[in-house]
Amino acid sequence: MKYCVLLCGLLLMQAVGLSAKERARLQADGVNISRSGDSVHVSFRLKVERLTKDYILRVTPLLYGKDGQHAVLPPLEYGSRTAQIVEWREKRVKEKRKSVSAYHKAGETVAYTFALPYGEWMNGASLRLDAKSKGCCSEEMLPPVLLAADVALIAPVEQPVPVMPELVPAPIVETVAEQLAQENTFLEEWTGSTKSDEAAVADDTETALAIHFPIGKWEVLPDYENNHIALDHLVSVLDKIAGAKDSRIARILVVGAASPDGSAKQNEYLAGKRAQALTDYITSHTALSPSLFEISNIGVAWNALRALVADSDMAGRQQVLNIIDTVPVWDATRNTGRLGLIMQLNQGKTYEYMKRHFFPKLRNAGYIKVFYEAQP
């Protein structure tokens, strides 16, 4: 015998602020909880508004009884395409997942339906929505939203079960720039800042693009150290992004750097000229405006040199690291500095080793980073 209870005429509309700043609001209507034989069917329509592009929202329906038993239903996820791609990349790295379910966009009405086996505890149960927001800087469980309370599921009233359309996840569509960024580490999504200080740039030496220069020179030489390979590839990538309809270049950071051999004034001058020369080269080989470029001059790339020393097994390695970490570039009171102390180690052999193996890697235009954003 088929038993069915249809919660007729139930229309519940709730608008709830999901944070202290009321970034998002939930609107639910058409709530329907019914029993047909050994199954309970739950359906409603949900609309999320005021969700910022940097946040994702996971909404989980929860059916709970008076005795503490409960059933967690499949969640709904909301967020912009930007937030979805960020979440997808995090899960791909942490969980080695190649894909994730598509998010629903704020402002669209989603029809939700789910069926689960009936249990005696469900008679008189309530239905609520638990919402969890996650952004770039915070993650919090938000206050629950009650959709229905004390639902009777025992009366032998036979009603047809509404058939709701199944939610089909939309595929992730990446922009041209996002596709290129998967193979080119010098591409980075624009967040409003280039982080152009020395420490940040030194941290990115493995991901940035470097163009090498001869000692004391700042002219861009394509044939020197196979520079033409990196330059041609850089120009090709820039042209692809500039010609795409869904992407654009937001900023290009060029950080000038030099090796320690030479005076501080000379190194600073040389690093600045190298960065400007590379900027001029790019603008002359592309249609990009000079206003897109940001030039930063760090002089001697001490942080990059420290990383090279730390990764080596050279003699005097720990002594060099201690000098870089504790001695200023120049100490006027002692009339000495980092470079002088390093040159004294091991009768100059340590310095000669560094000059031969490390300094050539520092003689470049810095670390080129290209920042992109989606085309509106």
Coordinates of C-alpha atoms in Angstrom, one line a residue:
M1 CA 0.0 0.0 0.0
K2 CA 1.4 3.4 -1.0
Y3 CA 1.5 6.1 1.6
C4 CA 2.1 9.7 0.7
V5 CA 2.0 12.9 2.5
L6 CA 2.4 16.1 0.5
L7 CA 3.1 19.3 2.3
C8 CA 0.5 21.3 0.3
G9 CA 0.3 25.0 0.1
L10 CA 3.7 25.4 1.8
L11 CA 5.4 28.5 0.5
L12 CA 8.3 29.6 2.6
M13 CA 10.3 32.7 1.7
Q14 CA 13.4 33.6 3.8
A15 CA 16.0 36.2 3.3
V16 CA 19.1 35.8 5.5
G17 CA 22.3 37.9 5.7
L18 CA 25.2 35.5 5.5
S19 CA 27.8 37.6 7.2
A20 CA 28.3 40.7 9.3
K21 CA 28.7 42.6 6.0
E22 CA 25.6 41.0 4.5
R23 CA 27.5 39.9 1.4
A24 CA 25.0 37.3 0.4
R25 CA 21.2 36.6 0.8
L26 CA 19.3 33.3 0.5
Q27 CA 15.7 33.2 -0.9
A28 CA 13.9 29.8 -0.8
D29 CA 10.4 29.0 -1.9
G30 CA 8.3 26.1 -3.2
V31 CA 9.4 23.9 -0.3
N32 CA 7.9 20.4 -0.6
I33 CA 8.5 17.4 1.7
S34 CA 6.4 14.3 0.9
R35 CA 6.4 10.6 1.5
S36 CA 5.7 8.0 -1.1
G37 CA 5.9 4.4 0.2
D38 CA 9.4 3.9 1.6
S39 CA 10.8 7.1 0.3
V40 CA 10.8 10.8 1.3
H41 CA 11.1 13.4 -1.4
V42 CA 12.5 16.9 -0.7
S43 CA 12.3 19.8 -3.1
F44 CA 12.6 23.5 -3.1
R45 CA 13.8 26.4 -5.2
L46 CA 16.8 28.4 -4.0
K47 CA 18.2 31.8 -5.1
V48 CA 21.4 33.4 -3.7
E49 CA 22.1 37.1 -4.1
R50 CA 24.8 39.5 -3.1
L51 CA 27.7 37.0 -3.3
T52 CA 31.0 38.7 -4.1
K53 CA 33.2 37.2 -6.8
D54 CA 36.0 36.3 -4.4
Y55 CA 33.8 34.0 -2.2
I56 CA 32.2 30.6 -2.6
L57 CA 29.1 29.4 -0.7
R58 CA 28.3 25.8 0.1
V59 CA 24.6 25.3 1.1
T60 CA 23.8 21.9 2.6
P61 CA 20.2 20.8 3.3
L62 CA 19.8 19.0 6.6
L63 CA 16.7 16.9 7.6
Y64 CA 16.7 16.4 11.4
G65 CA 14.3 14.7 13.8
K66 CA 13.2 15.4 17.4
D67 CA 15.3 12.6 18.7
G68 CA 18.6 13.9 17.3
Q69 CA 18.8 11.7 14.2
H70 CA 19.4 13.6 11.0
A71 CA 20.2 13.1 7.3
V72 CA 22.6 15.3 5.4
L73 CA 21.5 15.9 1.8
P74 CA 23.8 16.7 -1.2
P75 CA 25.0 20.4 -1.1
L76 CA 24.6 23.2 -3.6
E77 CA 27.7 25.3 -4.4
Y78 CA 27.6 28.9 -5.5
G79 CA 30.5 31.2 -6.7
S80 CA 31.8 33.1 -9.6
R81 CA 33.9 31.5 -12.4
T82 CA 37.0 33.1 -10.9
A83 CA 36.3 31.6 -7.4
Q84 CA 35.5 28.3 -9.0
I85 CA 38.8 28.1 -10.9
V86 CA 40.7 29.0 -7.7
E87 CA 38.9 26.3 -5.8
W88 CA 39.5 23.8 -8.7
R89 CA 43.2 24.5 -8.7
E90 CA 43.5 24.1 -4.9
K91 CA 41.7 20.7 -5.0
R92 CA 43.8 19.6 -8.0
V93 CA 47.0 20.2 -6.0
K94 CA 45.8 19.0 -2.6
E95 CA 43.5 16.1 -3.6
K96 CA 44.9 15.4 -7.1
R97 CA 41.4 15.9 -8.6
K98 CA 41.1 16.7 -12.3
S99 CA 37.6 18.2 -12.1
V100 CA 35.1 19.5 -9.6
S101 CA 31.4 20.1 -9.8
A102 CA 30.4 23.4 -11.4
Y103 CA 29.2 26.2 -9.2
H104 CA 25.9 28.0 -9.6
K105 CA 26.0 31.7 -10.2
A106 CA 24.6 34.2 -7.7
G107 CA 21.2 35.5 -8.9
E108 CA 20.0 32.4 -10.7
T109 CA 17.1 30.3 -9.3
V110 CA 18.1 26.6 -8.8
A111 CA 15.5 23.8 -8.5
Y112 CA 16.6 21.3 -5.9
T113 CA 15.1 17.8 -5.5
F114 CA 16.3 14.7 -3.7
A115 CA 14.8 11.4 -2.5
L116 CA 16.0 9.4 0.5
P117 CA 14.8 6.2 2.3
Y118 CA 12.1 6.9 4.9
G119 CA 12.8 6.3 8.6
E120 CA 10.3 6.5 11.5
W121 CA 12.3 9.4 13.0
M122 CA 11.5 11.5 10.0
N123 CA 7.8 12.0 11.1
G124 CA 7.7 15.4 12.6
A125 CA 11.2 16.3 11.3
S126 CA 12.4 19.7 10.2
L127 CA 14.4 20.9 7.2
R128 CA 17.1 23.6 7.4
L129 CA 19.9 24.9 5.2
D130 CA 23.5 25.1 6.6
A131 CA 25.6 27.6 4.8
K132 CA 29.4 27.8 4.8
S133 CA 31.3 30.7 3.1
K134 CA 34.9 30.7 2.1
G135 CA 36.9 33.6 0.7
C136 CA 40.5 34.5 0.3
C137 CA 41.0 35.4 3.9
S138 CA 38.2 33.7 5.9
E139 CA 36.1 30.6 6.2
E140 CA 33.1 30.4 8.5
M141 CA 29.9 28.4 9.2
L142 CA 26.9 30.8 8.9
P143 CA 23.6 30.7 10.9
P144 CA 21.2 27.9 9.7
V145 CA 18.1 28.8 7.7
L146 CA 14.9 26.9 8.7
L147 CA 12.7 25.9 5.7
A148 CA 10.1 23.7 7.3
A149 CA 9.3 22.5 10.9
D150 CA 7.4 19.6 12.4
V151 CA 6.5 18.0 9.0
A152 CA 3.9 15.2 9.3
L153 CA 4.7 12.2 7.1
I154 CA 2.2 9.5 8.3
A155 CA -1.2 10.5 6.8
P156 CA -2.3 8.1 4.0
V157 CA -2.9 10.9 1.5
E158 CA -1.7 9.8 -1.9
Q159 CA -0.2 12.6 -4.0
P160 CA 1.9 12.6 -7.1
V161 CA 5.6 13.2 -6.5
P162 CA 6.8 16.2 -8.5
V163 CA 9.6 15.5 -10.9
M164 CA 12.2 18.2 -10.8
P165 CA 14.9 18.6 -13.5
E166 CA 18.2 17.1 -12.5
L167 CA 21.0 19.5 -11.9
V168 CA 23.7 19.1 -14.6
P169 CA 27.0 20.6 -13.7
A170 CA 28.3 23.0 -16.3
P171 CA 31.8 22.4 -17.6
I172 CA 34.7 24.6 -16.5
V173 CA 35.6 27.0 -19.4
E174 CA 39.0 28.6 -19.0
T175 CA 40.1 31.8 -20.7
V176 CA 43.0 31.9 -23.1
A177 CA 45.2 33.4 -20.4
E178 CA 44.2 30.8 -17.9
Q179 CA 45.1 28.0 -20.3
L180 CA 48.5 29.6 -21.1
A181 CA 49.2 30.0 -17.3
Q182 CA 49.0 26.2 -16.9
E183 CA 52.2 25.9 -19.0
N184 CA 53.9 29.2 -18.3
T185 CA 54.8 29.9 -14.7
F186 CA 55.6 33.6 -15.4
L187 CA 51.9 34.2 -15.9
E188 CA 49.9 35.1 -12.8
E189 CA 46.3 36.2 -12.3
W190 CA 46.0 39.9 -11.4
T191 CA 45.0 40.6 -7.8
G192 CA 45.6 44.3 -7.7
S193 CA 49.3 44.3 -6.7
T194 CA 52.6 43.2 -8.2
K195 CA 54.4 42.6 -4.9
S196 CA 57.5 44.2 -6.3
D197 CA 59.7 44.3 -3.2
E198 CA 62.9 42.3 -3.2
A199 CA 61.8 39.5 -0.9
A200 CA 58.7 38.8 -3.0
V201 CA 60.6 38.8 -6.2
A202 CA 63.3 36.6 -4.8
D203 CA 60.7 34.1 -3.8
D204 CA 59.4 34.0 -7.4
T205 CA 62.8 33.3 -9.1
E206 CA 61.7 29.8 -10.0
T207 CA 58.5 31.0 -11.7
A208 CA 59.7 34.2 -13.3
L209 CA 61.2 34.7 -16.8
A210 CA 64.9 35.9 -16.8
I211 CA 66.9 37.5 -19.6
H212 CA 70.7 37.3 -19.2
F213 CA 73.3 40.1 -19.8
P214 CA 77.1 40.1 -20.2
I215 CA 79.1 41.6 -17.3
G216 CA 78.6 45.4 -17.2
K217 CA 76.2 45.5 -20.1
W218 CA 72.5 46.4 -20.4
E219 CA 71.8 46.0 -24.1
V220 CA 69.3 43.1 -24.8
L221 CA 71.2 40.6 -26.9
P222 CA 69.0 37.8 -28.3
D223 CA 72.0 35.6 -29.1
Y224 CA 73.5 35.8 -25.7
E225 CA 72.8 32.7 -23.5
N226 CA 70.0 31.7 -25.8
N227 CA 68.0 34.8 -24.8
H228 CA 66.1 34.6 -28.2
I229 CA 64.3 31.5 -27.0
A230 CA 62.8 33.2 -23.9
L231 CA 62.2 36.5 -25.8
D232 CA 60.4 34.9 -28.7
H233 CA 58.3 32.8 -26.4
L234 CA 57.4 35.8 -24.2
V235 CA 56.3 37.9 -27.2
S236 CA 54.2 35.0 -28.5
V237 CA 52.4 34.6 -25.2
L238 CA 51.8 38.3 -24.9
D239 CA 50.4 38.4 -28.4
K240 CA 48.0 35.5 -27.7
I241 CA 46.6 37.2 -24.6
A242 CA 46.3 40.6 -26.2
G243 CA 44.4 39.1 -29.2
A244 CA 42.0 37.0 -27.0
K245 CA 38.4 38.2 -26.5
D246 CA 38.2 36.7 -23.0
S247 CA 41.5 37.9 -21.5
R248 CA 43.8 40.9 -21.3
I249 CA 47.1 41.9 -19.8
A250 CA 46.7 43.9 -16.6
R251 CA 50.4 44.6 -15.7
I252 CA 53.9 43.5 -16.6
L253 CA 56.5 43.6 -13.8
V254 CA 60.2 43.9 -14.8
V255 CA 62.6 43.8 -11.9
G256 CA 66.2 44.8 -12.6
A257 CA 69.0 43.0 -10.7
A258 CA 72.8 42.6 -10.7
S259 CA 75.5 40.4 -9.2
P260 CA 77.5 41.7 -6.2
D261 CA 80.8 42.2 -8.1
G262 CA 81.0 46.0 -8.4
S263 CA 80.1 49.0 -6.4
A264 CA 76.7 49.4 -5.0
K265 CA 76.1 52.6 -7.0
Q266 CA 77.2 50.8 -10.2
N267 CA 75.0 47.8 -9.5
E268 CA 72.0 49.9 -8.9
Y269 CA 72.5 51.9 -12.1
L270 CA 73.2 48.7 -14.1
A271 CA 70.1 46.9 -12.8
G272 CA 67.9 49.9 -13.6
K273 CA 69.2 50.2 -17.2
R274 CA 68.7 46.5 -17.8
A275 CA 65.1 46.6 -16.6
Q276 CA 64.4 49.6 -18.8
A277 CA 66.1 48.0 -21.8
L278 CA 64.0 44.9 -21.6
T279 CA 60.8 47.0 -21.2
D280 CA 61.8 48.9 -24.4
Y281 CA 62.4 45.6 -26.2
I282 CA 59.0 44.2 -25.4
T283 CA 57.1 47.4 -26.4
S284 CA 59.0 47.5 -29.7
H285 CA 58.1 43.9 -30.5
T286 CA 54.4 44.1 -29.4
A287 CA 51.5 46.5 -29.5
L288 CA 51.5 46.9 -25.7
S289 CA 51.3 50.3 -24.1
P290 CA 54.3 51.4 -21.9
S291 CA 51.7 52.2 -19.2
L292 CA 51.3 48.5 -18.6
F293 CA 54.8 48.1 -17.3
E294 CA 56.1 48.4 -13.8
I295 CA 59.8 48.6 -13.3
S296 CA 61.5 47.8 -10.0
N297 CA 65.2 48.1 -9.3
I298 CA 66.6 45.9 -6.5
G299 CA 70.3 46.4 -7.3
V300 CA 72.2 43.4 -6.0
A301 CA 69.9 40.3 -5.8
W302 CA 71.0 39.2 -2.3
N303 CA 68.0 37.1 -1.7
A304 CA 68.5 35.2 -5.0
L305 CA 72.2 34.8 -4.2
R306 CA 71.3 33.4 -0.7
A307 CA 69.0 30.8 -2.3
L308 CA 71.7 29.7 -4.7
V309 CA 74.2 29.3 -1.8
A310 CA 71.7 27.5 0.4
D311 CA 71.0 24.9 -2.4
S312 CA 74.7 24.2 -2.9
D313 CA 77.3 22.1 -1.2
M314 CA 80.1 24.7 -1.6
A315 CA 82.9 25.1 0.9
G316 CA 82.1 27.8 3.5
R317 CA 78.4 27.5 2.7
Q318 CA 77.2 28.2 6.3
Q319 CA 79.6 31.1 6.8
V320 CA 78.3 32.8 3.7
L321 CA 74.7 32.3 4.8
N322 CA 75.5 33.8 8.3
I323 CA 77.1 36.8 6.7
I324 CA 74.1 37.5 4.4
D325 CA 71.7 37.0 7.3
T326 CA 73.5 39.1 9.9
V327 CA 75.7 41.7 8.2
P328 CA 74.4 44.8 6.5
V329 CA 75.3 45.5 2.9
W330 CA 77.6 48.2 4.2
D331 CA 78.5 49.0 7.8
A332 CA 79.9 52.5 7.9
T333 CA 81.0 52.2 11.6
R334 CA 83.2 49.2 10.8
N335 CA 84.0 50.3 7.3
T336 CA 83.1 46.9 5.9
G337 CA 80.1 45.0 4.5
R338 CA 78.8 41.7 3.2
L339 CA 80.9 41.5 0.1
G340 CA 84.1 42.3 1.9
L341 CA 83.6 39.6 4.5
I342 CA 82.7 37.0 1.9
M343 CA 85.9 37.9 -0.1
Q344 CA 88.0 37.2 3.0
L345 CA 86.7 33.6 3.5
N346 CA 89.0 30.8 2.7
Q347 CA 91.7 33.1 1.3
G348 CA 89.2 34.3 -1.4
K349 CA 88.5 30.8 -2.8
T350 CA 84.9 30.9 -1.6
Y351 CA 84.3 34.3 -3.4
E352 CA 85.9 33.0 -6.6
Y353 CA 83.7 29.9 -6.5
M354 CA 80.6 32.1 -6.1
K355 CA 81.7 34.5 -8.8
R356 CA 82.2 31.6 -11.2
H357 CA 79.1 29.5 -10.4
F358 CA 76.5 31.9 -9.0
F359 CA 77.1 35.5 -10.2
P360 CA 76.3 34.7 -13.9
K361 CA 72.9 33.6 -12.8
L362 CA 72.2 37.0 -11.2
R363 CA 73.3 39.0 -14.3
N364 CA 69.8 39.4 -15.8
A365 CA 67.0 41.9 -16.2
G366 CA 65.4 40.6 -13.1
Y367 CA 62.3 38.4 -12.9
I368 CA 59.6 39.2 -15.5
K369 CA 56.0 38.4 -14.3
V370 CA 53.0 39.0 -16.5
F371 CA 49.7 39.6 -14.8
Y372 CA 46.4 38.9 -16.6
E373 CA 42.7 39.2 -15.9
A374 CA 39.5 38.2 -17.6
Q375 CA 38.0 40.4 -20.3
P376 CA 34.6 41.7 -19.2

